[in-house]
Amino acid sequence: MSKLKEMDIRTIHIKLIDGTRINGQVNINREPGHDRVSDLIGTNGESFLIVFNATTYEDELENSQRHRTLFVNKEHIIWATPDENQK
């Protein structure tokens, strides 16, 4: 039986090529030596980024939708940044 890894959660902000913005959380405890948001976004091993507790904003901040889980195609990400108010 496989052993479950403890999650290391980071809040991030993402902008997609269609202008959609996403605020949500990701687990950066994926592979040894990959402990930064940039490692998670930049690795070629997985085509999709799993974002949970996410809020999407399509046009303006007032027009938002909440999602429990989103699978974001990494090829559609213009930029992603960690929330500065965390460890």
PDB file of C-alpha atoms in Angstrom:
ATOM      1  CA  MET A   1       0.000   0.000   0.000  1.00  0.00           C
ATOM      2  CA  SER A   2       1.387   3.430  -0.900  1.00  0.00           C
ATOM      3  CA  LYS A   3       2.102   5.982   1.760  1.00  0.00           C
ATOM      4  CA  LEU A   4       0.268   9.313   1.495  1.00  0.00           C
ATOM      5  CA  LYS A   5       2.434  12.424   1.414  1.00  0.00           C
ATOM      6  CA  GLU A   6       1.707  15.380   3.619  1.00  0.00           C
ATOM      7  CA  MET A   7       0.507  18.369   1.622  1.00  0.00           C
ATOM      8  CA  ASP A   8       2.453  21.638   1.515  1.00  0.00           C
ATOM      9  CA  ILE A   9      -0.156  24.170   0.417  1.00  0.00           C
ATOM     10  CA  ARG A  10       0.592  27.532  -1.186  1.00  0.00           C
ATOM     11  CA  THR A  11      -1.853  30.216  -2.283  1.00  0.00           C
ATOM     12  CA  ILE A  12      -1.159  31.431  -5.815  1.00  0.00           C
ATOM     13  CA  HIS A  13      -2.452  33.961  -8.334  1.00  0.00           C
ATOM     14  CA  ILE A  14      -2.596  32.954 -12.014  1.00  0.00           C
ATOM     15  CA  LYS A  15      -3.428  34.759 -15.258  1.00  0.00           C
ATOM     16  CA  LEU A  16      -4.439  32.781 -18.348  1.00  0.00           C
ATOM     17  CA  ILE A  17      -4.059  33.679 -22.022  1.00  0.00           C
ATOM     18  CA  ASP A  18      -7.783  34.489 -22.328  1.00  0.00           C
ATOM     19  CA  GLY A  19      -7.501  37.063 -19.514  1.00  0.00           C
ATOM     20  CA  THR A  20      -9.047  34.865 -16.809  1.00  0.00           C
ATOM     21  CA  ARG A  21      -7.466  35.270 -13.394  1.00  0.00           C
ATOM     22  CA  ILE A  22      -7.420  32.513 -10.796  1.00  0.00           C
ATOM     23  CA  ASN A  23      -6.705  32.735  -7.084  1.00  0.00           C
ATOM     24  CA  GLY A  24      -6.392  29.383  -5.370  1.00  0.00           C
ATOM     25  CA  GLN A  25      -4.229  26.843  -3.610  1.00  0.00           C
ATOM     26  CA  VAL A  26      -1.747  24.261  -4.898  1.00  0.00           C
ATOM     27  CA  ASN A  27       0.215  21.465  -3.268  1.00  0.00           C
ATOM     28  CA  ILE A  28       3.939  21.993  -3.858  1.00  0.00           C
ATOM     29  CA  ASN A  29       4.959  18.789  -2.039  1.00  0.00           C
ATOM     30  CA  ARG A  30       5.067  16.765  -5.264  1.00  0.00           C
ATOM     31  CA  GLU A  31       8.630  15.618  -5.977  1.00  0.00           C
ATOM     32  CA  PRO A  32      11.867  15.838  -3.989  1.00  0.00           C
ATOM     33  CA  GLY A  33      13.682  19.084  -4.783  1.00  0.00           C
ATOM     34  CA  HIS A  34      10.567  20.761  -6.162  1.00  0.00           C
ATOM     35  CA  ASP A  35       9.387  22.989  -3.336  1.00  0.00           C
ATOM     36  CA  ARG A  36       8.540  26.238  -5.114  1.00  0.00           C
ATOM     37  CA  VAL A  37       5.540  27.369  -7.126  1.00  0.00           C
ATOM     38  CA  SER A  38       7.854  27.940 -10.111  1.00  0.00           C
ATOM     39  CA  ASP A  39       8.964  24.291  -9.915  1.00  0.00           C
ATOM     40  CA  LEU A  40       5.340  23.176 -10.055  1.00  0.00           C
ATOM     41  CA  ILE A  41       4.465  25.419 -13.011  1.00  0.00           C
ATOM     42  CA  GLY A  42       7.682  24.876 -14.968  1.00  0.00           C
ATOM     43  CA  THR A  43       8.000  21.091 -14.849  1.00  0.00           C
ATOM     44  CA  ASN A  44       7.140  19.172 -17.982  1.00  0.00           C
ATOM     45  CA  GLY A  45       5.990  16.028 -16.165  1.00  0.00           C
ATOM     46  CA  GLU A  46       2.350  17.073 -15.890  1.00  0.00           C
ATOM     47  CA  SER A  47       0.368  19.097 -18.433  1.00  0.00           C
ATOM     48  CA  PHE A  48      -2.201  20.310 -15.923  1.00  0.00           C
ATOM     49  CA  LEU A  49      -1.926  22.248 -12.685  1.00  0.00           C
ATOM     50  CA  ILE A  50      -4.389  21.205  -9.974  1.00  0.00           C
ATOM     51  CA  VAL A  51      -5.787  24.257  -8.173  1.00  0.00           C
ATOM     52  CA  PHE A  52      -8.208  23.835  -5.293  1.00  0.00           C
ATOM     53  CA  ASN A  53     -10.320  26.287  -3.289  1.00  0.00           C
ATOM     54  CA  ALA A  54     -10.134  28.430  -6.417  1.00  0.00           C
ATOM     55  CA  THR A  55     -11.884  31.621  -7.441  1.00  0.00           C
ATOM     56  CA  THR A  56     -11.931  32.622 -11.112  1.00  0.00           C
ATOM     57  CA  TYR A  57     -12.381  36.161 -12.400  1.00  0.00           C
ATOM     58  CA  GLU A  58     -13.179  36.514 -16.094  1.00  0.00           C
ATOM     59  CA  ASP A  59     -13.634  40.236 -16.622  1.00  0.00           C
ATOM     60  CA  GLU A  60     -13.758  42.132 -13.381  1.00  0.00           C
ATOM     61  CA  LEU A  61     -13.228  41.270  -9.757  1.00  0.00           C
ATOM     62  CA  GLU A  62     -16.966  41.511  -9.058  1.00  0.00           C
ATOM     63  CA  ASN A  63     -17.739  38.746 -11.572  1.00  0.00           C
ATOM     64  CA  SER A  64     -16.253  35.734  -9.792  1.00  0.00           C
ATOM     65  CA  GLN A  65     -16.958  32.016  -9.548  1.00  0.00           C
ATOM     66  CA  ARG A  66     -15.840  29.610  -6.810  1.00  0.00           C
ATOM     67  CA  HIS A  67     -14.544  26.138  -7.633  1.00  0.00           C
ATOM     68  CA  ARG A  68     -13.596  23.306  -5.343  1.00  0.00           C
ATOM     69  CA  THR A  69     -11.020  21.986  -7.851  1.00  0.00           C
ATOM     70  CA  LEU A  70      -9.739  23.248 -11.213  1.00  0.00           C
ATOM     71  CA  PHE A  71      -7.413  21.545 -13.666  1.00  0.00           C
ATOM     72  CA  VAL A  72      -5.529  24.297 -15.508  1.00  0.00           C
ATOM     73  CA  ASN A  73      -3.630  23.546 -18.713  1.00  0.00           C
ATOM     74  CA  LYS A  74      -0.101  24.858 -18.069  1.00  0.00           C
ATOM     75  CA  GLU A  75       0.229  25.961 -21.714  1.00  0.00           C
ATOM     76  CA  HIS A  76      -2.509  28.551 -21.054  1.00  0.00           C
ATOM     77  CA  ILE A  77      -0.736  30.201 -18.108  1.00  0.00           C
ATOM     78  CA  ILE A  78       0.796  33.631 -18.817  1.00  0.00           C
ATOM     79  CA  TRP A  79       2.050  34.139 -15.274  1.00  0.00           C
ATOM     80  CA  ALA A  80       1.696  32.670 -11.811  1.00  0.00           C
ATOM     81  CA  THR A  81       2.891  34.124  -8.544  1.00  0.00           C
ATOM     82  CA  PRO A  82       2.746  32.920  -4.947  1.00  0.00           C
ATOM     83  CA  ASP A  83       0.853  34.988  -2.403  1.00  0.00           C
ATOM     84  CA  GLU A  84       3.449  37.103  -0.597  1.00  0.00           C
ATOM     85  CA  ASN A  85       1.642  36.811   2.770  1.00  0.00           C
ATOM     86  CA  GLN A  86       2.653  33.209   3.455  1.00  0.00           C
ATOM     87  CA  LYS A  87       5.725  31.246   4.457  1.00  0.00           C
TER      88      LYS A  87
END
